[in-house]
């Protein structure tokens, strides 16, 4: 596979390097500015009964890959969240860039207890392995600096209280991401071929994205740009992504 020195910081998919220049389009209609209170505070509001969420990752309206979140319960009742991401940039049949990410998180009563992830970032292997102990997240990570004091949420996005935080843990490399959040307003999105009203938030700082949540607390879309170019992650029907047995892992 050809390599062009590109890197993705998945805290923006989970920010994208300024050297990666995707272009996309946005079909949204801004309605009314509102506060974050339009989105449910129930940390489980975005977890579907079927225990699975799928997202298409696109550039210029063309699919580049997908993201999947699988939810299950441990024997002690903790919520286990498994995140899987695949991206391929190609020029015709020639592969230019590949990104693979696996992350397992454990949550208890809305509190992040642990993260363990592995990422293949176009030739670079990146990891995070953190556990909550005595009010701090301890362990290791490719960019972990031992500065993660609870409470913090991760960049897996499923918890709607994400939009009420000022800093996050990178699920990719374990670093701290201080961020400002602005409520943009309610917009009508096309999700799974049906209209859905969702509130749009804009994050700036170490984490720069636009992200949308439904009133019930479901993460439905993320958009991020560099150099005037755009990549979009949007909820899709699970039938539109590859079956689990065909997933590739870092």
Coordinates of C-alpha atoms in Angstrom, one line a residue:
X1 CA 0.0 0.0 0.0
X2 CA 1.4 3.4 -0.9
X3 CA 2.0 5.7 2.1
X4 CA 1.9 9.5 2.0
X5 CA 2.6 10.3 5.7
X6 CA -1.0 11.1 6.6
X7 CA -2.4 10.8 10.1
X8 CA -5.9 10.9 11.5
X9 CA -6.6 11.9 15.1
X10 CA -9.8 10.0 15.5
X11 CA -11.0 12.2 18.3
X12 CA -12.4 14.3 15.5
X13 CA -14.0 11.4 13.7
X14 CA -12.9 9.9 17.7
X15 CA -9.7 15.5 14.4
X16 CA -8.0 14.9 11.2
X17 CA -4.5 16.0 10.3
X18 CA -4.3 19.2 8.4
X19 CA -2.4 17.2 5.7
X20 CA -5.5 15.1 5.1
X21 CA -7.8 17.2 2.9
X22 CA -11.2 15.6 2.5
X23 CA -14.1 17.4 0.9
X24 CA -17.8 16.8 1.6
X25 CA -21.2 18.4 1.5
X26 CA -23.8 19.2 4.1
X27 CA -27.6 19.1 3.6
X28 CA -28.9 20.7 6.7
X29 CA -31.4 23.5 7.6
X30 CA -30.8 25.6 10.7
X31 CA -34.0 26.4 12.5
X32 CA -33.8 27.9 16.0
X33 CA -30.8 28.5 18.4
X34 CA -31.3 26.5 21.6
X35 CA -29.4 25.4 24.6
X36 CA -27.9 21.9 25.4
X37 CA -31.0 21.3 27.5
X38 CA -32.8 20.2 24.4
X39 CA -30.7 17.0 24.5
X40 CA -31.5 14.3 27.1
X41 CA -29.2 14.1 30.2
X42 CA -29.8 10.4 30.4
X43 CA -26.3 8.9 29.8
X44 CA -28.0 5.9 28.3
X45 CA -30.3 7.9 26.1
X46 CA -28.2 7.2 23.0
X47 CA -27.9 3.4 23.5
X48 CA -30.4 1.5 21.4
X49 CA -32.3 -1.6 22.6
X50 CA -30.7 -3.7 19.9
X51 CA -27.2 -2.7 21.3
X52 CA -25.7 -1.6 18.0
X53 CA -25.1 1.7 16.2
X54 CA -23.6 2.1 12.7
X55 CA -22.2 5.2 11.0
X56 CA -21.0 5.9 7.4
X57 CA -17.8 7.9 7.0
X58 CA -17.9 9.9 3.7
X59 CA -16.0 12.4 1.6
X60 CA -17.5 14.3 -1.3
X61 CA -20.6 12.2 -0.8
X62 CA -18.5 9.0 -1.3
X63 CA -18.2 6.4 1.4
X64 CA -14.7 6.0 2.8
X65 CA -15.5 3.6 5.6
X66 CA -17.6 3.1 8.7
X67 CA -17.8 3.2 12.5
X68 CA -19.6 0.7 14.6
X69 CA -20.5 0.8 18.3
X70 CA -21.6 -2.4 20.1
X71 CA -23.1 -2.3 23.6
X72 CA -23.3 -5.2 26.0
X73 CA -23.3 -5.8 29.8
X74 CA -20.8 -7.4 32.0
X75 CA -21.8 -9.9 34.7
X76 CA -21.7 -7.1 37.3
X77 CA -24.0 -4.9 35.1
X78 CA -21.4 -2.5 33.8
X79 CA -21.9 -1.2 30.3
X80 CA -19.3 -2.4 27.8
X81 CA -18.9 -0.2 24.6
X82 CA -16.9 -1.7 21.8
X83 CA -15.9 0.8 19.0
X84 CA -14.6 -0.2 15.6
X85 CA -13.5 2.1 12.8
X86 CA -12.2 1.5 9.3
X87 CA -11.2 4.2 6.7
X88 CA -9.6 3.8 3.3
X89 CA -8.6 6.7 1.1
X90 CA -8.0 5.5 -2.5
X91 CA -7.0 7.1 -5.8
X92 CA -8.9 4.7 -8.1
X93 CA -7.6 1.2 -7.1
X94 CA -4.5 2.6 -5.4
X95 CA -4.7 2.8 -1.6
X96 CA -3.3 6.1 -0.2
X97 CA -4.3 5.9 3.4
X98 CA -5.7 3.4 5.9
X99 CA -7.0 3.8 9.4
X100 CA -8.2 1.0 11.7
X101 CA -9.3 1.5 15.3
X102 CA -10.6 -0.8 18.1
X103 CA -11.6 0.5 21.5
X104 CA -13.3 -1.1 24.5
X105 CA -14.7 1.1 27.2
X106 CA -16.4 0.1 30.5
X107 CA -18.9 2.4 32.1
X108 CA -20.7 2.3 35.5
X109 CA -23.7 4.6 36.3
X110 CA -22.5 7.1 33.7
X111 CA -18.9 7.1 34.9
X112 CA -16.1 6.0 32.5
X113 CA -14.2 3.2 34.3
X114 CA -11.7 2.2 31.7
X115 CA -10.5 2.5 28.1
X116 CA -8.3 0.1 26.1
X117 CA -7.7 0.9 22.5
X118 CA -5.4 0.0 19.6
X119 CA -5.1 2.0 16.3
X120 CA -3.4 1.6 13.0
X121 CA -2.9 5.1 11.7
X122 CA -1.4 4.7 8.2
X123 CA 1.7 2.9 9.3
X124 CA 1.8 4.1 12.9
X125 CA 0.6 2.0 15.8
X126 CA -1.1 4.1 18.6
X127 CA -2.5 2.8 21.9
X128 CA -4.3 3.8 25.1
X129 CA -4.9 1.7 28.2
X130 CA -6.4 3.7 31.1
X131 CA -8.3 2.8 34.3
X132 CA -10.1 5.0 36.8
X133 CA -8.4 4.8 40.2
X134 CA -8.9 7.2 43.2
X135 CA -10.3 9.9 41.0
X136 CA -7.7 9.8 38.2
X137 CA -7.2 7.8 35.0
X138 CA -4.0 6.0 35.3
X139 CA -2.2 3.7 32.9
X140 CA -0.5 4.3 29.5
X141 CA -1.1 5.8 26.1
X142 CA 0.9 7.0 23.1
X143 CA 0.3 10.7 24.3
X144 CA -0.8 10.1 27.9
X145 CA 0.7 12.7 30.3
X146 CA -0.8 11.5 33.6
X147 CA -3.1 14.6 33.8
X148 CA -6.5 13.0 33.6
X149 CA -8.5 13.9 36.7
X150 CA -12.1 12.6 36.8
X151 CA -14.8 13.4 35.9
X152 CA -14.0 13.1 32.2
X153 CA -15.8 11.6 29.3
X154 CA -14.1 9.9 26.3
X155 CA -14.4 10.7 22.6
X156 CA -16.6 7.7 21.8
X157 CA -19.5 10.3 21.6
X158 CA -22.4 7.9 22.6
X159 CA -23.0 9.6 25.9
X160 CA -25.1 12.8 25.3
X161 CA -23.6 14.5 28.3
X162 CA -20.5 14.9 26.0
X163 CA -21.9 18.3 25.1
X164 CA -21.9 19.4 28.7
X165 CA -18.1 18.9 29.2
X166 CA -15.0 21.1 28.9
X167 CA -12.4 18.4 28.4
X168 CA -12.2 14.8 27.1
X169 CA -10.0 11.8 27.0
X170 CA -8.7 10.8 23.6
X171 CA -9.8 7.3 23.0
X172 CA -7.0 7.0 20.5
X173 CA -3.9 8.0 22.4
X174 CA -4.9 8.8 26.0
X175 CA -4.2 12.6 25.9
X176 CA -6.4 15.3 27.5
X177 CA -8.4 17.4 25.1
X178 CA -9.6 20.8 26.6
X179 CA -12.5 22.1 24.5
X180 CA -15.1 24.9 24.3
X181 CA -18.6 24.0 23.3
X182 CA -21.2 26.3 21.6
X183 CA -24.8 25.4 20.9
X184 CA -25.6 26.2 17.2
X185 CA -29.3 25.2 17.0
X186 CA -31.8 22.6 15.9
X187 CA -31.5 21.3 12.4
X188 CA -33.4 18.8 10.3
X189 CA -31.1 15.9 9.2
X190 CA -31.8 13.0 6.8
X191 CA -31.0 9.9 8.9
X192 CA -31.7 6.5 7.4
X193 CA -33.8 8.1 4.7
X194 CA -36.1 9.9 7.2
X195 CA -36.1 13.5 8.6
X196 CA -34.9 13.8 12.2
X197 CA -34.5 17.0 14.3
X198 CA -31.2 17.2 16.1
X199 CA -29.3 19.8 18.0
X200 CA -26.0 20.9 16.5
X201 CA -23.0 21.8 18.7
X202 CA -19.6 23.3 17.7
X203 CA -16.5 22.3 19.6
X204 CA -13.3 24.4 19.5
X205 CA -9.9 24.0 21.1
X206 CA -8.0 20.7 21.1
X207 CA -11.1 19.0 19.7
X208 CA -12.7 20.8 16.7
X209 CA -15.8 19.3 15.4
X210 CA -19.5 19.9 14.8
X211 CA -21.7 17.2 16.4
X212 CA -25.4 16.5 16.4
X213 CA -27.6 14.8 19.0
X214 CA -31.3 13.9 18.8
X215 CA -33.5 15.1 21.7
X216 CA -33.4 11.5 23.1
X217 CA -29.6 11.7 23.3
X218 CA -28.6 9.7 20.2
X219 CA -25.4 10.8 18.5
X220 CA -26.4 11.0 14.9
X221 CA -23.7 13.0 13.1
X222 CA -20.2 14.5 13.2
X223 CA -18.6 17.0 10.7
X224 CA -15.0 18.3 10.8
X225 CA -13.0 20.4 8.4
X226 CA -9.5 21.3 7.6
X227 CA -8.4 23.7 4.9
X228 CA -12.0 24.2 3.8
X229 CA -12.5 20.5 3.3
X230 CA -15.0 18.3 5.1
X231 CA -15.5 14.7 6.3
X232 CA -18.8 13.5 7.6
X233 CA -19.7 10.7 10.0
X234 CA -23.5 10.0 10.0
X235 CA -25.7 7.3 11.5
X236 CA -26.8 4.7 9.0
X237 CA -28.6 1.4 8.8
X238 CA -26.4 -1.4 10.1
X239 CA -27.1 -3.4 6.9
X240 CA -25.1 -0.8 5.0
X241 CA -21.8 -1.6 6.7
X242 CA -19.7 -4.7 6.2
X243 CA -20.7 -7.8 8.3
X244 CA -18.6 -8.3 11.5
X245 CA -16.7 -11.3 10.0
X246 CA -15.2 -9.0 7.4
X247 CA -14.0 -6.3 9.7
X248 CA -10.3 -5.6 9.7
X249 CA -8.4 -5.0 13.0
X250 CA -5.3 -3.0 13.9

